Every structure is written in structure tokens, then in C-alpha cells.
Amino acid sequence: MSPSPSAAKSVVADLLLWAFFGAGLAAALGAGAVLDGTQQGVATIAGSAVALVTGTRLARKPGISAFLARPGTLWFLFLFNGGAATAMYVALDGVKGTAAAAAMGLVALGAAGGIVARRRRVAHP
């Protein structure tokens, strides 16, 4: 029995999402090793945007969404990203340190929001 055309489309779409997510991360993180100046900045921003958009789409998938909603995952994201934000703010100088700390802090705050929302749902069904 062969898979249905819609199932094949779904698999191809998932593979493309993961490929674009990986390519976006690679462009954002690896631009400094290959490019310099304005080209590096453009590649970093474009790669970050691609990774952000595709990562958001991937996070809405049922399996990943369920994993991200687990209390243990939320607490890990909150504590790890809060600690990383603090370390980045202290260790990195200038605008880069502040921007990196702010980005990690936003992830930590998002996880904290998930923890609070989950507690409200459990306390008030």
C-alpha cells in the first residue's frame, strides 16, 4: 500500500521546513567565518529571520508543541535562558551583549509565561 499524496506532501513540507530552519541557523551563525562587513550583517539578519519564521512554524507541530508545553521543558527553558541572559549581559560588552541578553531574556520570559498560564489552568479548571 503506497502512502497517500497528502501524506507525501506533508513529509516533503516538514523536510523543507527543517532544511530551511537549519540553513537559517547556519547562515546566522556562520556568516562571520565566511563574510565580513555589510555582507556579514545582511547574512546574519536574513538567516536569523528565516530560522525564526521556520522555527515558529515547526513549534506549532503537535509533537513539538506538546513537548514545549511540558512543565519540565518550560522550567528548563526559563532557568537556562535566564542564566544565559545574565551571563551574556555580564560577559559581553556594548550593544551586542545587551542585544544577546535581551533576546535570551525574552525566551526566558516566554517560558515563565507558559509556566504561569499552566498553573492557572490547573488551579482553575
Coordinates of N, CA and C in Angstrom, one line a residue:
M1 N 0.8 -1.2 0.0 CA 0.0 0.0 0.0 C 0.9 1.2 0.0
S2 N 0.7 2.1 -0.9 CA 1.5 3.3 -1.0 C 0.9 4.5 -0.2
P3 N 1.8 5.4 0.3 CA 1.2 6.5 1.0 C 0.4 7.4 0.2
S4 N -0.6 8.1 0.8 CA -1.5 9.0 0.1 C -0.7 10.2 -0.3
P5 N -1.1 10.9 -1.4 CA -0.4 12.1 -1.8 C -0.4 13.2 -0.8
S6 N -1.4 13.3 0.1 CA -1.4 14.3 1.1 C -0.3 14.0 2.2
A7 N -0.2 12.7 2.5 CA 0.9 12.3 3.4 C 2.3 12.6 2.9
A8 N 2.5 12.3 1.6 CA 3.7 12.6 1.0 C 4.0 14.1 1.0
K9 N 3.0 14.9 0.7 CA 3.2 16.4 0.7 C 3.6 16.8 2.1
S10 N 2.9 16.3 3.1 CA 3.2 16.6 4.5 C 4.7 16.3 4.9
V11 N 5.1 15.2 4.4 CA 6.5 14.8 4.7 C 7.5 15.7 4.0
V12 N 7.2 16.0 2.8 CA 8.1 16.9 2.0 C 8.1 18.3 2.6
A13 N 6.9 18.8 3.0 CA 6.8 20.1 3.7 C 7.6 20.1 5.0
D14 N 7.5 19.1 5.8 CA 8.2 19.0 7.0 C 9.7 19.0 6.8
L15 N 10.2 18.2 5.8 CA 11.6 18.2 5.4 C 12.1 19.6 5.0
L16 N 11.3 20.3 4.2 CA 11.7 21.6 3.7 C 11.7 22.6 4.9
L17 N 10.8 22.5 5.8 CA 10.8 23.4 7.0 C 12.1 23.2 7.8
W18 N 12.4 21.9 8.0 CA 13.6 21.6 8.8 C 14.9 22.0 8.0
A19 N 14.9 21.8 6.7 CA 16.0 22.2 5.9 C 16.2 23.8 6.0
F20 N 15.1 24.5 5.8 CA 15.2 26.0 5.9 C 15.6 26.4 7.3
F21 N 15.1 25.8 8.3 CA 15.5 26.1 9.7 C 17.0 25.9 9.9
G22 N 17.5 24.8 9.4 CA 18.9 24.5 9.6 C 19.8 25.5 8.8
A23 N 19.3 25.8 7.5 CA 20.1 26.7 6.7 C 20.1 28.1 7.3
G24 N 18.9 28.5 7.9 CA 18.9 29.8 8.5 C 19.8 29.9 9.7
L25 N 19.8 28.9 10.5 CA 20.7 28.9 11.7 C 22.2 28.9 11.2
A26 N 22.5 28.1 10.2 CA 23.9 28.0 9.6 C 24.3 29.4 9.1
A27 N 23.4 30.1 8.4 CA 23.7 31.4 7.8 C 23.9 32.4 9.0
A28 N 23.0 32.4 10.0 CA 23.1 33.3 11.1 C 24.4 33.1 11.9
L29 N 24.7 31.8 12.1 CA 25.9 31.6 13.0 C 27.2 31.5 12.2
G30 N 27.2 31.2 11.0 CA 28.4 31.0 10.2 C 28.8 32.2 9.3
A31 N 28.0 33.2 9.3 CA 28.3 34.3 8.4 C 29.6 35.0 8.7
G32 N 29.9 35.1 10.0 CA 31.2 35.7 10.4 C 32.4 35.0 9.9
A33 N 32.3 33.7 9.7 CA 33.5 32.9 9.3 C 33.8 33.1 7.8
V34 N 32.8 33.4 7.1 CA 32.9 33.5 5.6 C 32.9 34.9 5.1
L35 N 32.0 35.8 5.7 CA 31.8 37.1 5.1 C 32.3 38.1 6.1
D36 N 32.4 39.4 5.7 CA 32.7 40.5 6.6 C 32.0 41.8 6.2
G37 N 31.9 42.7 7.1 CA 31.3 44.0 6.8 C 29.8 43.9 6.6
T38 N 29.3 44.6 5.7 CA 27.8 44.7 5.5 C 27.2 43.3 5.0
Q39 N 28.0 42.6 4.2 CA 27.5 41.3 3.8 C 27.3 40.3 5.0
Q40 N 28.2 40.4 6.0 CA 28.0 39.6 7.2 C 26.8 40.0 7.9
G41 N 26.5 41.2 8.1 CA 25.3 41.7 8.8 C 24.1 41.3 8.1
V42 N 24.0 41.4 6.8 CA 22.9 41.0 6.0 C 22.6 39.5 6.1
A43 N 23.7 38.7 6.0 CA 23.5 37.3 6.0 C 23.1 36.9 7.4
T44 N 23.6 37.5 8.5 CA 23.2 37.2 9.8 C 21.7 37.5 10.1
I45 N 21.3 38.7 9.6 CA 19.9 39.1 9.9 C 19.0 38.2 9.0
A46 N 19.3 38.0 7.8 CA 18.5 37.2 6.9 C 18.4 35.7 7.4
G47 N 19.5 35.1 7.8 CA 19.5 33.8 8.4 C 18.7 33.7 9.7
S48 N 18.8 34.7 10.5 CA 18.0 34.8 11.8 C 16.5 34.9 11.5
A49 N 16.2 35.7 10.5 CA 14.7 35.8 10.1 C 14.2 34.5 9.6
V50 N 14.9 33.8 8.7 CA 14.5 32.5 8.2 C 14.3 31.5 9.3
A51 N 15.3 31.4 10.2 CA 15.3 30.5 11.3 C 14.1 30.8 12.2
L52 N 13.8 32.1 12.5 CA 12.7 32.5 13.3 C 11.4 32.1 12.7
V53 N 11.2 32.4 11.5 CA 9.9 32.1 10.8 C 9.7 30.5 10.7
T54 N 10.7 29.8 10.3 CA 10.5 28.4 10.2 C 10.5 27.7 11.5
G55 N 11.2 28.2 12.5 CA 11.2 27.7 13.9 C 9.8 27.8 14.5
T56 N 9.2 29.0 14.2 CA 7.8 29.2 14.7 C 6.8 28.2 14.1
R57 N 7.0 28.0 12.8 CA 6.1 27.0 12.2 C 6.3 25.6 12.7
L58 N 7.6 25.3 12.9 CA 7.9 23.9 13.5 C 7.3 23.8 14.9
A59 N 7.4 24.8 15.7 CA 6.9 24.8 17.1 C 5.4 24.6 17.2
R60 N 4.7 24.8 16.1 CA 3.3 24.6 16.1 C 2.9 23.2 15.7
K61 N 3.8 22.4 15.4 CA 3.5 21.0 15.1 C 3.1 20.3 16.4
P62 N 2.1 19.4 16.3 CA 1.6 18.8 17.5 C 2.6 18.2 18.5
G63 N 3.5 17.4 17.9 CA 4.5 16.7 18.8 C 5.5 17.7 19.5
I64 N 5.9 18.6 18.7 CA 6.9 19.6 19.3 C 6.1 20.6 20.3
S65 N 4.9 20.9 19.9 CA 4.1 21.8 20.8 C 3.9 21.1 22.1
A66 N 3.5 19.8 22.1 CA 3.3 19.1 23.3 C 4.6 19.0 24.2
F67 N 5.7 18.8 23.5 CA 7.0 18.8 24.2 C 7.3 20.1 24.9
L68 N 7.1 21.2 24.1 CA 7.4 22.6 24.7 C 6.4 23.0 25.8
A69 N 5.3 22.4 25.8 CA 4.3 22.7 26.9 C 4.5 21.9 28.2
R70 N 5.4 21.0 28.2 CA 5.6 20.2 29.4 C 6.2 21.1 30.5
P71 N 5.8 20.9 31.7 CA 6.4 21.7 32.8 C 7.9 21.6 32.9
G72 N 8.4 20.4 32.8 CA 9.9 20.3 32.9 C 10.6 21.1 31.8
T73 N 10.1 21.0 30.6 CA 10.7 21.7 29.5 C 10.6 23.2 29.7
L74 N 9.5 23.7 30.2 CA 9.3 25.1 30.4 C 10.2 25.6 31.5
W75 N 10.4 24.8 32.6 CA 11.3 25.2 33.7 C 12.7 25.3 33.2
F76 N 13.1 24.3 32.4 CA 14.5 24.2 31.8 C 14.7 25.5 31.0
L77 N 13.8 25.8 30.1 CA 13.9 26.9 29.2 C 14.0 28.2 30.0
F78 N 13.2 28.3 31.1 CA 13.2 29.5 31.9 C 14.5 29.7 32.6
L79 N 15.0 28.7 33.3 CA 16.2 28.7 34.1 C 17.5 28.9 33.2
F80 N 17.5 28.0 32.2 CA 18.7 28.1 31.3 C 18.8 29.4 30.6
N81 N 17.8 29.9 30.0 CA 17.8 31.1 29.2 C 18.0 32.3 30.1
G82 N 17.4 32.3 31.3 CA 17.6 33.4 32.3 C 19.0 33.4 32.7
G83 N 19.6 32.3 33.0 CA 21.1 32.3 33.3 C 21.9 32.7 32.2
A84 N 21.6 32.2 31.0 CA 22.4 32.6 29.8 C 22.3 34.1 29.5
A85 N 21.1 34.7 29.7 CA 20.9 36.1 29.5 C 21.8 36.9 30.5
T86 N 21.8 36.5 31.8 CA 22.6 37.1 32.8 C 24.1 37.1 32.5
A87 N 24.5 35.9 32.1 CA 25.9 35.7 31.7 C 26.3 36.5 30.5
M88 N 25.5 36.6 29.5 CA 25.8 37.4 28.3 C 25.9 38.8 28.7
Y89 N 25.0 39.3 29.5 CA 25.0 40.7 29.9 C 26.3 41.1 30.6
V90 N 26.8 40.2 31.4 CA 28.0 40.4 32.2 C 29.2 40.2 31.3
A91 N 29.2 39.2 30.5 CA 30.4 38.8 29.8 C 30.7 39.6 28.5
L92 N 29.6 40.0 27.8 CA 29.8 40.7 26.5 C 29.6 42.2 26.7
D93 N 30.4 43.0 26.0 CA 30.4 44.4 26.1 C 29.5 45.0 25.0
G94 N 29.0 46.2 25.4 CA 28.3 47.0 24.4 C 26.9 46.5 23.9
V95 N 26.6 46.9 22.7 CA 25.3 46.7 22.2 C 25.1 45.2 21.9
K96 N 26.1 44.5 21.5 CA 26.0 43.0 21.2 C 25.6 42.3 22.5
G97 N 26.2 42.6 23.6 CA 25.9 41.9 24.9 C 24.5 42.2 25.3
T98 N 24.1 43.5 25.2 CA 22.8 43.9 25.6 C 21.7 43.2 24.7
A99 N 22.0 43.2 23.4 CA 21.0 42.6 22.5 C 20.9 41.1 22.7
A100 N 22.0 40.4 22.9 CA 22.0 39.0 23.2 C 21.3 38.7 24.5
A101 N 21.6 39.5 25.5 CA 20.9 39.2 26.8 C 19.4 39.5 26.7
A102 N 19.0 40.5 25.9 CA 17.6 40.8 25.8 C 16.9 39.7 25.0
A103 N 17.5 39.1 24.0 CA 16.9 38.0 23.2 C 16.7 36.8 24.1
M104 N 17.8 36.4 24.9 CA 17.7 35.3 25.7 C 16.7 35.5 26.9
G105 N 16.6 36.8 27.3 CA 15.7 37.1 28.4 C 14.2 37.0 27.9
L106 N 14.0 37.4 26.6 CA 12.6 37.2 26.1 C 12.2 35.7 26.0
V107 N 13.1 34.9 25.7 CA 12.8 33.4 25.7 C 12.5 33.0 27.1
A108 N 13.3 33.4 28.1 CA 13.0 33.1 29.5 C 11.7 33.6 29.9
L109 N 11.3 34.8 29.5 CA 10.0 35.4 29.9 C 8.9 34.6 29.3
G110 N 9.1 34.2 28.0 CA 8.1 33.4 27.3 C 7.8 32.1 28.1
A111 N 8.9 31.4 28.5 CA 8.8 30.2 29.2 C 8.1 30.4 30.6
A112 N 8.4 31.5 31.2 CA 7.8 31.9 32.5 C 6.3 32.1 32.3
G113 N 5.9 32.7 31.2 CA 4.5 32.9 30.9 C 3.8 31.6 30.7
G114 N 4.5 30.6 30.1 CA 3.9 29.3 29.9 C 3.7 28.6 31.3
I115 N 4.7 28.8 32.2 CA 4.6 28.2 33.5 C 3.4 28.8 34.2
V116 N 3.2 30.1 34.2 CA 2.2 30.8 34.9 C 0.8 30.4 34.3
A117 N 0.7 30.4 33.0 CA -0.5 30.0 32.3 C -0.9 28.6 32.7
R118 N 0.0 27.7 32.7 CA -0.3 26.3 33.1 C -0.8 26.2 34.5
R119 N -0.1 26.9 35.4 CA -0.6 26.9 36.8 C -2.0 27.4 37.0
R120 N -2.3 28.4 36.2 CA -3.7 29.0 36.2 C -4.7 28.0 35.7
R121 N -4.4 27.3 34.6 CA -5.3 26.3 34.1 C -5.5 25.1 35.0
V122 N -4.4 24.7 35.7 CA -4.5 23.6 36.7 C -5.3 24.0 37.9
A123 N -5.1 25.2 38.4 CA -5.7 25.7 39.6 C -7.2 26.0 39.4
H124 N -7.6 26.5 38.2 CA -8.9 26.9 37.9 C -9.4 26.2 36.6
P125 N -9.8 24.9 36.7 CA -10.3 24.2 35.5 C -11.5 24.7 34.9

